[in-house]
N, CA, C and O atoms as a DFTB+ gen file, in Angstrom:
608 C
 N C O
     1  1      79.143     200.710      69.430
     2  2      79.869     200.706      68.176
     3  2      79.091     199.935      67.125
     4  3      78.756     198.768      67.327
     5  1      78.811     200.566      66.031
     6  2      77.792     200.052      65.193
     7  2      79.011     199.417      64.116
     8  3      80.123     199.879      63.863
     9  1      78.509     198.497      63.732
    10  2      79.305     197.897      62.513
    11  2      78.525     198.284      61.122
    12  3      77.317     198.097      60.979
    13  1      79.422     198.878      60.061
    14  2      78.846     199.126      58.883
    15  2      77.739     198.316      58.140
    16  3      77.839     197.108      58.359
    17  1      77.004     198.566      57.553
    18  2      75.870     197.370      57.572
    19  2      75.225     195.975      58.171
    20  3      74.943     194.936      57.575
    21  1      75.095     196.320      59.549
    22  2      74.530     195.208      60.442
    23  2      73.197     195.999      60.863
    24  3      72.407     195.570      61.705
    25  1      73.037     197.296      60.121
    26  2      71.908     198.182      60.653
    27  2      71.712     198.307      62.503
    28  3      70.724     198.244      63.234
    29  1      72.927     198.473      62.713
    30  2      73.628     199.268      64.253
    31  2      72.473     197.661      65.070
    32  3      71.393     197.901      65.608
    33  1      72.852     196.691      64.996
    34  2      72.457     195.281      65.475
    35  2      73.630     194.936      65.506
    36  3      74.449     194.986      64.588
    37  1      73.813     194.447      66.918
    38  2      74.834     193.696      67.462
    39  2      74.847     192.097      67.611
    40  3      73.886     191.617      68.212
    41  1      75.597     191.428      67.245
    42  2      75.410     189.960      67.364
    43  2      75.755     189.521      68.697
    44  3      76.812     189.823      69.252
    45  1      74.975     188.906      69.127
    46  2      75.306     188.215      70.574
    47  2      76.549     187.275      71.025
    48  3      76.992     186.415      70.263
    49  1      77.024     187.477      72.184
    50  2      78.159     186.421      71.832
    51  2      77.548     185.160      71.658
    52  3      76.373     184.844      71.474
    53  1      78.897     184.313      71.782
    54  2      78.272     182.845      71.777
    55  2      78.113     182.230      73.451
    56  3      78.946     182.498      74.317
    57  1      76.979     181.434      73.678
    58  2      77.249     181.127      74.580
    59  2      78.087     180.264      75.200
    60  3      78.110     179.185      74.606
    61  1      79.007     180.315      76.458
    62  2      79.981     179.876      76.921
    63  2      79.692     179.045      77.544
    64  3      79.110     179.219      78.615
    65  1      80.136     177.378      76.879
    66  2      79.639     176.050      77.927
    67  2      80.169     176.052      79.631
    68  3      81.072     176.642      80.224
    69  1      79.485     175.423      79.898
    70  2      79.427     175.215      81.677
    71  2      80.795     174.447      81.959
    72  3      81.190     173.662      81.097
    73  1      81.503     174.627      83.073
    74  2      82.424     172.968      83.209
    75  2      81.930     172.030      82.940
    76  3      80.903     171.610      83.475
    77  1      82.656     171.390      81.891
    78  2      82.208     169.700      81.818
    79  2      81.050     169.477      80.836
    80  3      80.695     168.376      80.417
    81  1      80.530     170.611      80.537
    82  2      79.428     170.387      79.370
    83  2      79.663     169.699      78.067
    84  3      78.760     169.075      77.509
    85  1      80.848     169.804      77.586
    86  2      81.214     169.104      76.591
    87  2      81.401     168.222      76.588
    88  3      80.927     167.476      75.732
    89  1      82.456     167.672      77.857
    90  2      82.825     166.250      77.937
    91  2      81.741     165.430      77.902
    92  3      81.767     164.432      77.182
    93  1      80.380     165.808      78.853
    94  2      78.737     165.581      78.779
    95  2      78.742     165.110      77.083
    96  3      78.465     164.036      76.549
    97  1      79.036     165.983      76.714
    98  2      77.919     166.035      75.109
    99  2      79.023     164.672      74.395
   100  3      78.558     163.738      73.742
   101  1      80.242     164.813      74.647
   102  2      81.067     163.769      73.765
   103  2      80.464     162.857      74.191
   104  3      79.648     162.251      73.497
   105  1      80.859     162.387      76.075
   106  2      80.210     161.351      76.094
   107  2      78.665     160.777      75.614
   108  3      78.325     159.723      75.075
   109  1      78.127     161.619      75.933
   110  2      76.735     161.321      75.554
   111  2      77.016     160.513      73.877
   112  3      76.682     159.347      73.667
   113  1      77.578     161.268      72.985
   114  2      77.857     160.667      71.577
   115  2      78.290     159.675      71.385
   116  3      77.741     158.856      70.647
   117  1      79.436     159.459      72.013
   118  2      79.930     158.308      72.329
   119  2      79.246     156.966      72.557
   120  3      79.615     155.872      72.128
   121  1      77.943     157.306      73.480
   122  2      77.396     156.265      74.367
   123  2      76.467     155.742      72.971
   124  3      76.330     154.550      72.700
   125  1      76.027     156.563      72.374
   126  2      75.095     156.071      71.031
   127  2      76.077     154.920      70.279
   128  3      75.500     153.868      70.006
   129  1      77.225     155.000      69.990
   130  2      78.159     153.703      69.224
   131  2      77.897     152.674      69.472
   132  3      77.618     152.410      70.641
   133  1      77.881     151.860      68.669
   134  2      77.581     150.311      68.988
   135  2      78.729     149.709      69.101
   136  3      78.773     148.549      69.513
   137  1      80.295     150.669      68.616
   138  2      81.579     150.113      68.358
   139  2      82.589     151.365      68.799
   140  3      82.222     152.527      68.973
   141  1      83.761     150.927      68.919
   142  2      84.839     152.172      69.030
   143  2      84.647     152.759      67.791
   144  3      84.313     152.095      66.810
   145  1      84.896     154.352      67.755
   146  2      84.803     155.078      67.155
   147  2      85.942     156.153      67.206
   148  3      86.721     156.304      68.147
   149  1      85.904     157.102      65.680
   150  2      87.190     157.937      65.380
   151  2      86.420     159.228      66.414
   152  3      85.332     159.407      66.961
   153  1      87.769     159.966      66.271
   154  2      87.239     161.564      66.638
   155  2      86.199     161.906      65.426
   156  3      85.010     162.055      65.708
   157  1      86.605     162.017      64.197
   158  2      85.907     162.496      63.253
   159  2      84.208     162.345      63.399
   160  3      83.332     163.207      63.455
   161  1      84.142     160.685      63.440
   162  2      82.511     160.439      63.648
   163  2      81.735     161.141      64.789
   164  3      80.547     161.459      64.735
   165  1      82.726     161.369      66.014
   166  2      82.509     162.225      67.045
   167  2      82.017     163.629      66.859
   168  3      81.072     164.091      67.498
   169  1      82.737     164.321      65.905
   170  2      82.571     165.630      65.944
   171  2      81.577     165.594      64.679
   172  3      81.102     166.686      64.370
   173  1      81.237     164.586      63.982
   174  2      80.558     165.365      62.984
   175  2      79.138     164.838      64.048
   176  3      78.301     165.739      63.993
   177  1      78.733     163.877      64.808
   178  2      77.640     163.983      65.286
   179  2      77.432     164.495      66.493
   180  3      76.568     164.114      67.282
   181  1      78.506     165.684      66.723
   182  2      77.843     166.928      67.699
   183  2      77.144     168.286      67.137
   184  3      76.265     168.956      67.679
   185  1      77.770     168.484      65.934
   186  2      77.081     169.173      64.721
   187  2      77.233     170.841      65.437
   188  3      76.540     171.783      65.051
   189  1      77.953     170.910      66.190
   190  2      77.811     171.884      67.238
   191  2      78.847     173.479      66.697
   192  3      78.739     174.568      67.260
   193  1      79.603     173.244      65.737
   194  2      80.680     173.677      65.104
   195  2      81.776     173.876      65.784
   196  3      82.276     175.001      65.754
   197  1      82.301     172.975      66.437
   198  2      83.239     172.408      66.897
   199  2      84.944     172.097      66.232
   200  3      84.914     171.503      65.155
   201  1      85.792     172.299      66.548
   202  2      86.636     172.102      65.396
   203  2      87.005     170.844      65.676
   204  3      86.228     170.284      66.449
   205  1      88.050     170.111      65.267
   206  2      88.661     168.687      64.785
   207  2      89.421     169.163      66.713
   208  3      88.964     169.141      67.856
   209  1      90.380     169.429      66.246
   210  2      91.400     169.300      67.660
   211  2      91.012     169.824      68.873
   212  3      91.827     169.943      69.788
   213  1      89.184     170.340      69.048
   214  2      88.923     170.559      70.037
   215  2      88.013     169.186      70.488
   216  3      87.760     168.812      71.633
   217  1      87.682     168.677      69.426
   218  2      87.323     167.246      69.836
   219  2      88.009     166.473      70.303
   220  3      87.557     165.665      71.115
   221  1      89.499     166.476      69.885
   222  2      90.587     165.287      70.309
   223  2      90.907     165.866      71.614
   224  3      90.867     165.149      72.614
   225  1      91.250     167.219      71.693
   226  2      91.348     167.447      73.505
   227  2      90.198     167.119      74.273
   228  3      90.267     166.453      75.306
   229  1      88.983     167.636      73.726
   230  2      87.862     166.798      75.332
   231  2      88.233     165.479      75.286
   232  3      88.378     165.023      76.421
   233  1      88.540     164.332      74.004
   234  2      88.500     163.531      74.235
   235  2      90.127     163.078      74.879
   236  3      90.139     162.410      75.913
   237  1      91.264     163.410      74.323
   238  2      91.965     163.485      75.709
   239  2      91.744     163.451      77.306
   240  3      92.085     162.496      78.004
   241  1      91.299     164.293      77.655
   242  2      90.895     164.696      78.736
   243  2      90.019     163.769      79.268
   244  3      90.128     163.467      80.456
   245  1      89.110     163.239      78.526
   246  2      88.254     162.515      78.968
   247  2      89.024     161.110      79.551
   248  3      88.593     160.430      80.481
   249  1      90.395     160.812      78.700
   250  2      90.947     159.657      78.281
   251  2      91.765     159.769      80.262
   252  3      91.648     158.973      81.193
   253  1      92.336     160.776      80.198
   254  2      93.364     161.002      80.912
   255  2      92.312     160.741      82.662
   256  3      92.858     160.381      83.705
   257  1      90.760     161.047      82.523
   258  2      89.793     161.124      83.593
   259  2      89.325     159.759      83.736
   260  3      88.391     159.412      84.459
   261  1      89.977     159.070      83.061
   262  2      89.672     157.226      82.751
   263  2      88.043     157.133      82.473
   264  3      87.357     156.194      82.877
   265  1      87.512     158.312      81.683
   266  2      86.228     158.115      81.437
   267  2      85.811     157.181      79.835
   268  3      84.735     156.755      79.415
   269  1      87.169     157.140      79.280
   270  2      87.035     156.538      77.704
   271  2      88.540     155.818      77.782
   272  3      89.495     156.090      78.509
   273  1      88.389     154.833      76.793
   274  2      89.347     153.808      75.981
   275  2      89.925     154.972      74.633
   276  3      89.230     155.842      74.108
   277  1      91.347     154.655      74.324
   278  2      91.186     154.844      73.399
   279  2      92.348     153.303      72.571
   280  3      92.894     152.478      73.303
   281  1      92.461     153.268      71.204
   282  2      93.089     152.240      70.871
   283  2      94.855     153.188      70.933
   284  3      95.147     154.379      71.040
   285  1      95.700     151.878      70.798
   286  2      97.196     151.898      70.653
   287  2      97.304     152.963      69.684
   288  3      96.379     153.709      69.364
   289  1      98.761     153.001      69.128
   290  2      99.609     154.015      68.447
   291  2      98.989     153.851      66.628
   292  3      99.273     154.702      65.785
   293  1      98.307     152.861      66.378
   294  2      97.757     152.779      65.113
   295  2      96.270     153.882      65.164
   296  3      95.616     154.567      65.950
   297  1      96.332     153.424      63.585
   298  2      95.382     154.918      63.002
   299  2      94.760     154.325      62.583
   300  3      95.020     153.192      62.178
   301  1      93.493     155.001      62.523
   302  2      92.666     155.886      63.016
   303  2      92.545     155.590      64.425
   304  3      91.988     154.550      64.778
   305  1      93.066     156.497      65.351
   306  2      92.757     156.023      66.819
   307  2      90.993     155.729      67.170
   308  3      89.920     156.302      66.983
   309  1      91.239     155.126      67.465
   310  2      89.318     154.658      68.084
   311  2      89.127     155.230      69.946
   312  3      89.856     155.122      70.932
   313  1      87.929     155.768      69.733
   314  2      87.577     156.008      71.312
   315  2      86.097     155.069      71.605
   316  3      85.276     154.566      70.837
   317  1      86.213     155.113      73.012
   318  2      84.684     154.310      73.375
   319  2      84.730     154.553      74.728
   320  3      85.837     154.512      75.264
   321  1      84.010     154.734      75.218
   322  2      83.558     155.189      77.116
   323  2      83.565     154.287      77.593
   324  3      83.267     153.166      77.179
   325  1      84.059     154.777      78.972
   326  2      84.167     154.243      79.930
   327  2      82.927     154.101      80.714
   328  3      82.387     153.018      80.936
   329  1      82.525     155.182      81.101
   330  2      81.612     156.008      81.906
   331  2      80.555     156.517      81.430
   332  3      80.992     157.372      80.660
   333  1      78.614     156.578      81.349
   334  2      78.429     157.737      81.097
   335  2      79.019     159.014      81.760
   336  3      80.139     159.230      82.222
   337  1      77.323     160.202      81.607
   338  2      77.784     161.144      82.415
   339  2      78.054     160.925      83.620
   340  3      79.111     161.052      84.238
   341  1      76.456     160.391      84.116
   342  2      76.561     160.245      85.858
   343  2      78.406     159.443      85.926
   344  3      79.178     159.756      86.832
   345  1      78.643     158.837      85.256
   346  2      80.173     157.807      85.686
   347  2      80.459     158.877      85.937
   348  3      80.232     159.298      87.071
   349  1      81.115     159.773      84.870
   350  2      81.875     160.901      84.916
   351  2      81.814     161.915      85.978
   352  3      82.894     162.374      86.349
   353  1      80.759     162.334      86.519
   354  2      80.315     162.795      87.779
   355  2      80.831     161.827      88.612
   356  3      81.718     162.443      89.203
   357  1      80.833     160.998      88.918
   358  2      81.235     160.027      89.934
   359  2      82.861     159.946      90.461
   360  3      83.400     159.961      91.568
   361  1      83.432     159.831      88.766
   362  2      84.962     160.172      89.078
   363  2      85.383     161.568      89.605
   364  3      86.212     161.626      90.513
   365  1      84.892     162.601      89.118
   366  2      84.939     163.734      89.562
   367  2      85.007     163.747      91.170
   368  3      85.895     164.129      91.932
   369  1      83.774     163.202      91.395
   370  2      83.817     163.322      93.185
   371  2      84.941     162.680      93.698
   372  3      85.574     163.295      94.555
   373  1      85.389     161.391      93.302
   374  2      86.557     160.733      93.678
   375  2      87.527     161.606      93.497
   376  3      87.905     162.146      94.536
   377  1      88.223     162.025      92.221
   378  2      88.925     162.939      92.507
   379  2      88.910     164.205      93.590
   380  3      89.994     164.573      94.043
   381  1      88.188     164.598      93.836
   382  2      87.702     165.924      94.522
   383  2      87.990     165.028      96.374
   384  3      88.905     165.564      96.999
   385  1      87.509     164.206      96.884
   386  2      87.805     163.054      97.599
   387  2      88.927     163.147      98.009
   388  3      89.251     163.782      99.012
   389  1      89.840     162.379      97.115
   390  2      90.820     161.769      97.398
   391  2      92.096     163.104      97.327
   392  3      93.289     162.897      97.549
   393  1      91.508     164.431      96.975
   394  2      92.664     165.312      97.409
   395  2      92.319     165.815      98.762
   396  3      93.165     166.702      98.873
   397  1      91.831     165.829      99.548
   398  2      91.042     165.999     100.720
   399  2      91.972     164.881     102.196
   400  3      91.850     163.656     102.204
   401  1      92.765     165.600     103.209
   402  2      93.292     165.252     103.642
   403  2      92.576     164.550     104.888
   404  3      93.192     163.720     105.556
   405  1      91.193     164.925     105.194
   406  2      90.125     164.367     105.724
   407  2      88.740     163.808     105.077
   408  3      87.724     164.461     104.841
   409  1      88.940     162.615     104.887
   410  2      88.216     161.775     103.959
   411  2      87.063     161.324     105.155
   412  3      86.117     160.917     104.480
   413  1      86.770     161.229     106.281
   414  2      86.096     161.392     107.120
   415  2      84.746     162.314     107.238
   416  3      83.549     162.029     107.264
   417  1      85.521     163.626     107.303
   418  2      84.890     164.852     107.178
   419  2      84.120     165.246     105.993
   420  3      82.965     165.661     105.900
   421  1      85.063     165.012     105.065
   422  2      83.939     164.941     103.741
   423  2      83.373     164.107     103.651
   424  3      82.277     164.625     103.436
   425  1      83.176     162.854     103.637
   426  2      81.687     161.743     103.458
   427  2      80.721     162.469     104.332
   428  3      79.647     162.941     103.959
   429  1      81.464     162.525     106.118
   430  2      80.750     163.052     106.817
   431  2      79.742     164.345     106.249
   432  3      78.535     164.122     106.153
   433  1      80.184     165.437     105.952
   434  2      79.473     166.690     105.300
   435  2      79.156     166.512     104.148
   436  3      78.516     167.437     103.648
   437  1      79.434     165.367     103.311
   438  2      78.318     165.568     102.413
   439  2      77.342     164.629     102.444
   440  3      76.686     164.673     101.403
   441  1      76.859     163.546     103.431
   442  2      75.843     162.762     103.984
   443  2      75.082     163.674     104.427
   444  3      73.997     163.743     103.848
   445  1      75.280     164.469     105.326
   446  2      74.642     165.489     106.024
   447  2      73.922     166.554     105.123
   448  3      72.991     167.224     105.570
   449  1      74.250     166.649     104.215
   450  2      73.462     167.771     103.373
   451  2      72.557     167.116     102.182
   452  3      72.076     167.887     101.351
   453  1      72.278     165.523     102.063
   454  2      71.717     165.022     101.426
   455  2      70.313     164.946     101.676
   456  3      69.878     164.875     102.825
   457  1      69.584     164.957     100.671
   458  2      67.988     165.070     100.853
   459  2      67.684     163.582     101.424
   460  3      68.410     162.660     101.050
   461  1      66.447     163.299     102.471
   462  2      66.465     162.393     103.217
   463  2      66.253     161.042     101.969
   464  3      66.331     159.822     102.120
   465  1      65.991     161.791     100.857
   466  2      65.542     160.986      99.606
   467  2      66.773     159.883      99.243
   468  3      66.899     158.662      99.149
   469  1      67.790     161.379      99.069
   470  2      69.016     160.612      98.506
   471  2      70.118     160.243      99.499
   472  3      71.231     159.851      99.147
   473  1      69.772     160.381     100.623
   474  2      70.483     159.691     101.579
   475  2      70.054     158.129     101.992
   476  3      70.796     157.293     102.507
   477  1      68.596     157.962     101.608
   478  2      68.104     156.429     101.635
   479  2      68.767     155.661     100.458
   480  3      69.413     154.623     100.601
   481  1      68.465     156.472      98.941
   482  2      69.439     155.938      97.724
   483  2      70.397     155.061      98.322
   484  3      70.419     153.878      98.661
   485  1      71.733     156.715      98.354
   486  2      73.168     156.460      98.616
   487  2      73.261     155.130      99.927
   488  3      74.321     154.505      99.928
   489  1      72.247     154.737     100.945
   490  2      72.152     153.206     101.776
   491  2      71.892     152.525     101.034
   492  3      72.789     151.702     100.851
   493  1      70.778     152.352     100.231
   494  2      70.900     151.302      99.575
   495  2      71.691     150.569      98.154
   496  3      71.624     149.410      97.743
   497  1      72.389     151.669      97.659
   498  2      73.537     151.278      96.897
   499  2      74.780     151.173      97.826
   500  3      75.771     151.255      97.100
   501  1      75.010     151.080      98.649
   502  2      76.111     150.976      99.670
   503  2      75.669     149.747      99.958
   504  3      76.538     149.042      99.444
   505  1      74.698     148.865     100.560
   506  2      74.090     147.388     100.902
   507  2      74.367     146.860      99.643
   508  3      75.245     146.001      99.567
   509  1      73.711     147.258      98.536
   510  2      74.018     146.458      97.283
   511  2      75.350     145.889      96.550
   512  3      75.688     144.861      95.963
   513  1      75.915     147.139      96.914
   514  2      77.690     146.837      96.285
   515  2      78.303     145.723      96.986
   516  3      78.188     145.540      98.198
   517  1      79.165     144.750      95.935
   518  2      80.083     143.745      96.289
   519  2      81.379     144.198      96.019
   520  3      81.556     145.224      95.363
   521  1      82.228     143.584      96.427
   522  2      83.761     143.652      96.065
   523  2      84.048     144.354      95.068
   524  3      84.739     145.371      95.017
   525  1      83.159     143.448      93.737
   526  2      83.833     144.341      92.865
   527  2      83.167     146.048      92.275
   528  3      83.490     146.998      91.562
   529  1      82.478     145.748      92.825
   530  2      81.718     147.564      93.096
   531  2      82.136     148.298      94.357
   532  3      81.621     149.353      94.728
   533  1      83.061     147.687      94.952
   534  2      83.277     148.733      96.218
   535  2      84.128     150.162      95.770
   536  3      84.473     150.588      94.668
   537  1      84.277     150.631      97.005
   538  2      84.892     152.025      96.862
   539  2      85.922     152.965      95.411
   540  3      85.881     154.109      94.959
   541  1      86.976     151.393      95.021
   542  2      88.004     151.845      94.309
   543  2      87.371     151.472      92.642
   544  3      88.252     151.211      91.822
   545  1      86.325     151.450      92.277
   546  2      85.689     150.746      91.397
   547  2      84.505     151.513      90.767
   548  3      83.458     150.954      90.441
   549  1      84.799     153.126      90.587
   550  2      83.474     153.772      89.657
   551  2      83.119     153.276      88.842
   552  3      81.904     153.369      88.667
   553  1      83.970     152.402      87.783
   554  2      83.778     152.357      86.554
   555  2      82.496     150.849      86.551
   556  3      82.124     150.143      85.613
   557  1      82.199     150.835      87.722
   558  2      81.147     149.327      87.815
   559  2      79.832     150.340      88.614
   560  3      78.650     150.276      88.278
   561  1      80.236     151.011      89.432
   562  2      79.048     151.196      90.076
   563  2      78.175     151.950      89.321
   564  3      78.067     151.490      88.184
   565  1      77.375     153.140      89.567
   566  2      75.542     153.542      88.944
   567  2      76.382     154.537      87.823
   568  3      77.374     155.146      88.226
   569  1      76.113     154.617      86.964
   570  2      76.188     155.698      85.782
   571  2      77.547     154.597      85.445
   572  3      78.573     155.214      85.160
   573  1      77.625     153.729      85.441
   574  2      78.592     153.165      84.580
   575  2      78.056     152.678      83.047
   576  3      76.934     152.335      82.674
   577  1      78.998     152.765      82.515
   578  2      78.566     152.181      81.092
   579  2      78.529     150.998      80.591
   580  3      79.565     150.342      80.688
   581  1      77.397     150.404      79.944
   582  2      76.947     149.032      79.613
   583  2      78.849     148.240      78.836
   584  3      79.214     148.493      77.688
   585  1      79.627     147.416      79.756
   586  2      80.720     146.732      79.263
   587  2      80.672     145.555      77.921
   588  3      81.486     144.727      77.515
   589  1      79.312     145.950      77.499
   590  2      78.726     144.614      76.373
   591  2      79.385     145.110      75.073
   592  3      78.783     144.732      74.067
   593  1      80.510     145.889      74.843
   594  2      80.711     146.263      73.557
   595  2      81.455     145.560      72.911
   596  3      82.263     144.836      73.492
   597  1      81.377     145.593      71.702
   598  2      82.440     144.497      71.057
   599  2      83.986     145.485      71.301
   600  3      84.213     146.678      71.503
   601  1      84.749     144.358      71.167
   602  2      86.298     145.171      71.034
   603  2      86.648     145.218      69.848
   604  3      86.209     144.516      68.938
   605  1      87.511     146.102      69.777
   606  2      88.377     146.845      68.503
   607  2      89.193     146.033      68.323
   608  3      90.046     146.199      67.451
């Protein structure tokens, strides 16, 4: 189907982000702030053409994945991360984990399919972790985000 003056050229769709690609890209934006920040500053430095309320849902979402802060019932709400990506990956697995009625079996099978590379890693961040990096505690362990920020 040719469209009247496009000289029978079809426009491509757009391409369709991956799971989680966005939340990626917010956070990533995010992580550049030196301070909490609005949605607005968010979306104008993804430049991606993005609308306003599709920014406030990733960042929802993000909020609800305990990957970001956001401030109380006053305005301009401010956001700031929790997590980078890798964090965000991290919670993911926890979630994915902890619906799993054999928590055994999965560490078990996924140790087992690790490259001998990243199975030495995953020992030696397991030796390294203390209390407060143990199990219930993504938001401290590797892909966590630098806690040096000033508060809002």
């Amino acid at each position: 189907m040719d469209t009247e003056g496009t000289g029978g050229e079809r426009e491509a769709p757009a391409r369709r982000r991956g799971q989680g690609e966005l939340e990626a890209q917010v956070l990533s934006v995010l992580g550049e702030a030196t301070e909490p920040v609005t949605a607005a500053w968010v979306l104008e430095r993804l430049g991606s053409g993005l609308s306003y309320s599709t920014v406030i849902t990733i960042l929802t979402r993000l909020h609800a994945k305990q990957a970001v802060t956001r401030t109380g019932p006053k305005r301009p709400v401010l956001w700031q991360p929790v997590a980078n990506e890798a964090g965000l990956a991290a919670l993911r697995m926890r979630r994915l984990l902890d619906k799993q009625s054999d928590r055994d079996a999965v560490l078990a099978g996924f140790v087992s399919v690790l490259s001998a590379d990243d199975e030495e890693l995953l020992r030696s961040l397991l030796a390294e972790s203390g209390p407060a990096g143990g199990p219930g505690d993504p938001a401290s362990g590797p892909g966590a985000a630098p806690t040096d920020r000033p508060e809002g």
